[in-house]
Short mmCIF file of C-alpha atoms in Angstrom, two decimals:
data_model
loop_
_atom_site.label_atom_id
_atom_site.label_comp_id
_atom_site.label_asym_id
_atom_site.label_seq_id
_atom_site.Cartn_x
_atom_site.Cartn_y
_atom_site.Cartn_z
CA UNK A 251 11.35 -23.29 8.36
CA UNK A 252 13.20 -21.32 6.16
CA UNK A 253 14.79 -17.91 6.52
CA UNK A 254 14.38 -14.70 4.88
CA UNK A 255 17.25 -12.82 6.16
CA UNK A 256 19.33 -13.17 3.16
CA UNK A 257 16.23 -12.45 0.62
CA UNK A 258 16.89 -8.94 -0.59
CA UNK A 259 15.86 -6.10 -3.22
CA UNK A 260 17.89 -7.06 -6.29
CA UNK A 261 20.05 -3.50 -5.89
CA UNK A 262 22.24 -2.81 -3.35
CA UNK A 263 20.94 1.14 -2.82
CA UNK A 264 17.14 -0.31 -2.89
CA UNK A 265 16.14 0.50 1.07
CA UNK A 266 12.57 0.13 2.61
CA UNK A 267 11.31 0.83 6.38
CA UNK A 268 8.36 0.70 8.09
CA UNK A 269 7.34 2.25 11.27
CA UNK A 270 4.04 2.04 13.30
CA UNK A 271 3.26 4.57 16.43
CA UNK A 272 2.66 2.15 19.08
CA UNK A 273 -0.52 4.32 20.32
CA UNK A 274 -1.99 4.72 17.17
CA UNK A 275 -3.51 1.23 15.37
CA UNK A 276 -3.91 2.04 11.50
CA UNK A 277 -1.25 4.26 11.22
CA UNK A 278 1.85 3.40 9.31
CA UNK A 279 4.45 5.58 8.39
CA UNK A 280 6.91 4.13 5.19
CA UNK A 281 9.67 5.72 3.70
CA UNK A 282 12.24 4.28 0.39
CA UNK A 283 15.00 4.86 -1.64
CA UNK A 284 14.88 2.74 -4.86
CA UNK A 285 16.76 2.71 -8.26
CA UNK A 286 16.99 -1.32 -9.13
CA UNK A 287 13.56 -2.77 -7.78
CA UNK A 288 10.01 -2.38 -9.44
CA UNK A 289 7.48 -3.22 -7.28
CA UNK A 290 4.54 -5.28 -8.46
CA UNK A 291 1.17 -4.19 -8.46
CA UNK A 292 -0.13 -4.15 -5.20
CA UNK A 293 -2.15 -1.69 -2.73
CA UNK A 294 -2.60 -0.51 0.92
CA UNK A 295 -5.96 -1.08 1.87
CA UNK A 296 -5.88 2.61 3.44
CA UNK A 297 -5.05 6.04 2.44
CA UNK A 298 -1.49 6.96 1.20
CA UNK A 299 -0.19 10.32 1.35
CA UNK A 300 3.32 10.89 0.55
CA UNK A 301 5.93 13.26 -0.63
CA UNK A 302 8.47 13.17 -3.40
CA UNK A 303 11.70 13.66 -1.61
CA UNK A 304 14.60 12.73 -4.34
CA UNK A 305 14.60 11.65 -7.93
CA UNK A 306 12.06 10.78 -10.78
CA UNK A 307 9.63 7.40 -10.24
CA UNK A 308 7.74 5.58 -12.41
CA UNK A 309 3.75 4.29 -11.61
CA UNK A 310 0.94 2.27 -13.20
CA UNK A 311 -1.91 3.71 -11.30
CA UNK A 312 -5.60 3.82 -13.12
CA UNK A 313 -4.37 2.11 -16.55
CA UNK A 314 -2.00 4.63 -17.74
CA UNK A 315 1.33 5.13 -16.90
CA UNK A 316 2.73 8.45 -14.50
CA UNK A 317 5.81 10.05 -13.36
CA UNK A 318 6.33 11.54 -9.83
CA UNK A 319 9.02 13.91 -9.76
CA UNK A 320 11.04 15.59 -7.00
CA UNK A 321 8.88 17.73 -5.02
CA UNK A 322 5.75 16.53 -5.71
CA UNK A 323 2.83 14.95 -3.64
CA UNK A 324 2.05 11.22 -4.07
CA UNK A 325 -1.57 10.43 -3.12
CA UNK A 326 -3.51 6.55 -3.42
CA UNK A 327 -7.13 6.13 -2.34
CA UNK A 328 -8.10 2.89 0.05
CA UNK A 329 -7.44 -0.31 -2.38
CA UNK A 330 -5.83 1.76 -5.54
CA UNK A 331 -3.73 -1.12 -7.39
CA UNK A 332 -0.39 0.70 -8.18
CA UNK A 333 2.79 -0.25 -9.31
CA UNK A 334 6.30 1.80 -8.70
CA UNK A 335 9.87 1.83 -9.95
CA UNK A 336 12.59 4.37 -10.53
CA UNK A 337 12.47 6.06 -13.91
CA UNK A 338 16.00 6.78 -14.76
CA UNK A 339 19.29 5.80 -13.79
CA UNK A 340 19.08 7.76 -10.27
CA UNK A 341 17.40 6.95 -7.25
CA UNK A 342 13.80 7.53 -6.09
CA UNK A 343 13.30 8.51 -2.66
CA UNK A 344 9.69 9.35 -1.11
CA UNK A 345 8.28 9.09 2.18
CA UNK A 346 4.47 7.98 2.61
CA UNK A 347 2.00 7.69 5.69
CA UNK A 348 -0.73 4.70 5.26
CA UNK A 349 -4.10 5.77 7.71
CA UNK A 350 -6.62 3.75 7.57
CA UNK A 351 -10.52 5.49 6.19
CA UNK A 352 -11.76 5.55 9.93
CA UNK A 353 -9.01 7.34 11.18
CA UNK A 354 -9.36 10.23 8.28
CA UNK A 355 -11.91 12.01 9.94
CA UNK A 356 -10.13 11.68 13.72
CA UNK A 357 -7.45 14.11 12.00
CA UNK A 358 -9.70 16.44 10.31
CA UNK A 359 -10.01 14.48 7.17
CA UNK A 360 -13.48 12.96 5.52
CA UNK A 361 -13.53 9.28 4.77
CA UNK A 362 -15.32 9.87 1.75
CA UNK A 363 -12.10 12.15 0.24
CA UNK A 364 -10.93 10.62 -3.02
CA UNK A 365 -7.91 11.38 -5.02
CA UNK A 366 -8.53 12.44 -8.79
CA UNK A 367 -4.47 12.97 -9.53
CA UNK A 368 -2.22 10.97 -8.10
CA UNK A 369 0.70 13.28 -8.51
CA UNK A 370 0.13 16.86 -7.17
CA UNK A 371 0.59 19.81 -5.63
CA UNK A 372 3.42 22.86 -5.80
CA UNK A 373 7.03 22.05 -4.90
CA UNK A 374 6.40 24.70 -1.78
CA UNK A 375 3.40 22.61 -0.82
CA UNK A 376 5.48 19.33 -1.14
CA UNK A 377 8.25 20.56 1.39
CA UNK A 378 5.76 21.53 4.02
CA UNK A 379 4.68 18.10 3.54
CA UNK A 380 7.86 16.65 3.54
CA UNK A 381 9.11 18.34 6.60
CA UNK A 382 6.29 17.08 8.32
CA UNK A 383 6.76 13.68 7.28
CA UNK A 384 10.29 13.81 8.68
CA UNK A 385 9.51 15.07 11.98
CA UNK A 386 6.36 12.05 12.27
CA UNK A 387 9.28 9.21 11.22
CA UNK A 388 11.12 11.15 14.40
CA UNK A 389 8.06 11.55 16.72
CA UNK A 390 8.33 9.12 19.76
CA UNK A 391 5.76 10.67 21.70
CA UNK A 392 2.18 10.04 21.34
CA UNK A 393 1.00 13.92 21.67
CA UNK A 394 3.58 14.68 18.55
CA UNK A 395 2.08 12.01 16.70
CA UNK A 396 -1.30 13.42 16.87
CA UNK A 397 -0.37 17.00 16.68
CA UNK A 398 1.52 16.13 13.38
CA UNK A 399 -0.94 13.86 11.52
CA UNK A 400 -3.39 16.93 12.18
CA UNK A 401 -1.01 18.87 10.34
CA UNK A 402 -0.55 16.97 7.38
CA UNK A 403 -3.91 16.21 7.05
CA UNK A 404 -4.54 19.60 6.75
CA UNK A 405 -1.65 20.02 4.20
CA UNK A 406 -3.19 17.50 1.78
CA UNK A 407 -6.97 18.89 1.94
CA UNK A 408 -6.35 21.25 -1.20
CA UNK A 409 -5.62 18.07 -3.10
CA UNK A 410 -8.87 15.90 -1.89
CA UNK A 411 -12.51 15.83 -3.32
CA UNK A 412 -15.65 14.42 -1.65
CA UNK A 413 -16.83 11.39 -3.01
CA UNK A 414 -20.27 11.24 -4.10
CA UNK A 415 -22.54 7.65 -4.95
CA UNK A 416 -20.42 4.87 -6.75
CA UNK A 417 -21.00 4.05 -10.11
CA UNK A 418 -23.23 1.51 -10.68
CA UNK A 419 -20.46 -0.53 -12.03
CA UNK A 420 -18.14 -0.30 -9.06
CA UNK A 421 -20.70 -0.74 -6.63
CA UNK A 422 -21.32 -4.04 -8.61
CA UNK A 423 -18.07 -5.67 -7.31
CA UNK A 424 -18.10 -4.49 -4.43
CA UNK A 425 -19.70 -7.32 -3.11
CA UNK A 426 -16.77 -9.34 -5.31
CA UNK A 427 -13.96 -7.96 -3.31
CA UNK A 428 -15.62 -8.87 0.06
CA UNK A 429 -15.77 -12.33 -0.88
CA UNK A 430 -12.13 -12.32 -2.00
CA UNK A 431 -11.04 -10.52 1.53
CA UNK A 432 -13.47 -13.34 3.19
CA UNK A 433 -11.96 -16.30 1.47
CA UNK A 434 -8.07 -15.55 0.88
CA UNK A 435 -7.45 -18.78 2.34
CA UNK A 436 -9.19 -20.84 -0.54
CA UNK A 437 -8.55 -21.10 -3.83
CA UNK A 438 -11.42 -18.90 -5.90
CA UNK A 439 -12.57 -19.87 -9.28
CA UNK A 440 -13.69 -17.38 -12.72
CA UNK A 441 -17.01 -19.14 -11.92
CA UNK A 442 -17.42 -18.29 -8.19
CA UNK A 443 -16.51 -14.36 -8.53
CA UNK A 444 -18.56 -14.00 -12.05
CA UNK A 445 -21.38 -15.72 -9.39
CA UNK A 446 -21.05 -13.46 -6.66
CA UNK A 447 -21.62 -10.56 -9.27
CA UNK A 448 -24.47 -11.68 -11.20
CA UNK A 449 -22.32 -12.17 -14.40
CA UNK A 450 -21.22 -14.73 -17.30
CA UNK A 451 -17.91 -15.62 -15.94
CA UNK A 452 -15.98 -13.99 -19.11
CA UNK A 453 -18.28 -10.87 -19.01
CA UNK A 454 -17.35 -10.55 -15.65
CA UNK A 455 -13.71 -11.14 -16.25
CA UNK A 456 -13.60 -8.20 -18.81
CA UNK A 457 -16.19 -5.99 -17.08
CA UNK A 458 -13.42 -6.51 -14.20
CA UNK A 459 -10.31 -5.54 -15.74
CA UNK A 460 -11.66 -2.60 -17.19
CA UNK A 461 -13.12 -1.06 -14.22
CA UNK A 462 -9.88 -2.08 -11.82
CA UNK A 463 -7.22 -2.08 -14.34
CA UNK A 464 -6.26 -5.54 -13.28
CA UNK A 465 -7.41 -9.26 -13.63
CA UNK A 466 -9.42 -11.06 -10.90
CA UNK A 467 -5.83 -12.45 -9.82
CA UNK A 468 -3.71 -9.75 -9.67
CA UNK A 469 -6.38 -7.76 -7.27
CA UNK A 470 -6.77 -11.42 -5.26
CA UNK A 471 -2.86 -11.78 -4.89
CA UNK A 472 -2.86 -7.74 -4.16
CA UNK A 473 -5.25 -8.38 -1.17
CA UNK A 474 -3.45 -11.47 0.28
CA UNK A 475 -0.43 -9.47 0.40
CA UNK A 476 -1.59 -6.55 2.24
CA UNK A 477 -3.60 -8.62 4.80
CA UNK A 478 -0.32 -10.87 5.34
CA UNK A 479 1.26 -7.42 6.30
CA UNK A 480 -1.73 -7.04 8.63
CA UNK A 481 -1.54 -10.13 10.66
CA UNK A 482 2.20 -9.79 10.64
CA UNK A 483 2.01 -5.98 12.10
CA UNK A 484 0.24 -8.32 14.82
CA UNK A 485 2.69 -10.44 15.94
CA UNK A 486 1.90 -13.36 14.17
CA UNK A 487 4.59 -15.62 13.11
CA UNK A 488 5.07 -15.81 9.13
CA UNK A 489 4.39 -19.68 8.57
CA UNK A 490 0.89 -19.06 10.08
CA UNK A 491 0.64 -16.02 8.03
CA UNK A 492 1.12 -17.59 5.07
CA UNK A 493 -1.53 -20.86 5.45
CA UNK A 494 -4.04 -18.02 6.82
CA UNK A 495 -3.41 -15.70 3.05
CA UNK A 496 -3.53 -18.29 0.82
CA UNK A 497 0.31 -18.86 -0.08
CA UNK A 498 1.28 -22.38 -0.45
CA UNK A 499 4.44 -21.85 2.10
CA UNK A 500 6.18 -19.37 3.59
CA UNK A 501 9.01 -18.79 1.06
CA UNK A 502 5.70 -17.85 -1.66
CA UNK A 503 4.68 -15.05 1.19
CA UNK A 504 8.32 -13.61 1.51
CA UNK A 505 8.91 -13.65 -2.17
CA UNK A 506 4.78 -11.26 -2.97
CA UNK A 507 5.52 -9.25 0.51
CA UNK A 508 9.43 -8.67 -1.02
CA UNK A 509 8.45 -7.67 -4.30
CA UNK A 510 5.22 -5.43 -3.84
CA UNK A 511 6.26 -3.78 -0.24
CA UNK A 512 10.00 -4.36 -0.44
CA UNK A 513 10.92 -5.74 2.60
CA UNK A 514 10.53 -9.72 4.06
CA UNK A 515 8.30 -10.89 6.50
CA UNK A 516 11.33 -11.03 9.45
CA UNK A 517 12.39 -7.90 8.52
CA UNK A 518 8.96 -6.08 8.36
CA UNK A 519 8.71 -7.37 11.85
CA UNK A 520 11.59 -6.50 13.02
CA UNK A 521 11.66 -2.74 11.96
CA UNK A 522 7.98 -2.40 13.68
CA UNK A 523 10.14 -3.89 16.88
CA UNK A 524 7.61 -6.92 17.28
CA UNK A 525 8.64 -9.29 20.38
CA UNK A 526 10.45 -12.39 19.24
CA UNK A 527 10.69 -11.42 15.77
CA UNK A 528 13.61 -12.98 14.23
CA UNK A 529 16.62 -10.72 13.38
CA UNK A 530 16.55 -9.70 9.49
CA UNK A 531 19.04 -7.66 7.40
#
């Protein structure tokens, strides 16, 4: 088996870490500093709230292209295919919390909120986020994890709309992505998803890319990758991971977890303190 210990971001200021309340399932918190690495499109499969902490990035979020500046919020909706990178010679620094749609409305939220912008909010609104995100990467115990997720819930409803029907065209492929998530295991053909939606298989593939600003395999490889990080949040080991996602071996899963979540399967692992994961650096 081979190791990813010595896999890295391709700067030496580029830093990642993830941390998961052991009480709470679905919550993640994540916070970065990056100047070199440019992470690939991928998403979170839950919804991302963040704060601007340092810096100037760089997104492709919706089809266009976005900045998100020092004190600013950074907000993603469940499944929102974004990309991320520094945008000048300095480095960006932000910290995010990933919560899952069911656990929205535990801490005063609405699962049905959707984010129209996903860079806003006044600088005096960003540090009260910001603080709070500092003291929930500190929070040990369970009551101050709670207390503070409240808060910042509460901080980011100004920014948050209810979501009414879906169009007509996303509701379409819906039923698309559920076969992807079903199947990541298999290889998937033009022909089966353009089935599963009711479409020529090249009307589909356009109809696709304009609604989700992304081919059929960039969202596929997008959704192995987060549910890899799933299973490895679990305790799983990372060979297993990889044959259950769909990546030929375990070096293809380290290489998609390393360059759209910037960090390794071992080390992922290891920073959420997982028994008997391997030691990373």
């Amino acid at each position: 088996m081979q190791s990813d210990a010595n896999i890295r971001f391709e700067g030496p200021e580029d830093r990642a870490q993830y941390r998961r309340p052991a009480d709470r399932p679905g919550v993640e918190f994540y916070r970065a500093r990056i100047r070199d690495h440019r992470f690939e499109a991928h998403s979170h499969e839950a919804y991302g709230l963040g704060v601007i902490t340092d810096g100037l990035g760089r997104f492709r979020w919706r089809g266009g292209e976005h900045l998100a500046p020092q004190a600013s919020l950074m907000l993603m909706n469940p499944a929102d295919l974004h990309t991320g990178q520094s945008a000048d010679a300095g480095c960006w620094a932000y910290h995010m919390v990933y919560l899952d749609e069911d656990l929205l409305p535990v801490y005063g939220g609405d699962r049905s909120w959707r984010f129209d912008a996903a860079v806003s909010g006044s600088p005096a609104q960003a540090q009260a986020v910001a603080r709070c995100m500092r003291a929930l990467w500190l929070a040990r115990e369970p009551l101050a994890v709670d207390s503070l997720l409240l808060e910042l819930v509460e901080l980011i409803r100004p920014q948050a709309r209810v979501q009414g029907r879906p169009a007509e065209a996303a509701g379409r492929f819906e039923p698309v992505l559920d076969f992807m998530r079903s199947q990541l295991d298999q290889p998937m053909s033009l022909e089966q998803l353009a089935a599963v939606a009711g479409l020529s298989p090249f009307h589909f593939l356009r109809s696709f890319r304009a609604l989700h600003h992304a081919t059929p395999q960039q969202v596929l490889m997008a959704l192995r990758s987060f549910e890899a990080k799933r299973l490895l949040a679990l305790g799983q080991a990372p060979a297993e991971v990889a044959a259950a996602t769909g990546f030929s071996d375990q070096s293809h899963l380290t290489r998609s977890l390393l360059c759209r979540y910037g960090v390794t399967p071992a080390a992922y692992q290891r920073q959420l303190g997982l028994p008997g994961a391997r030691r990373a650096r």
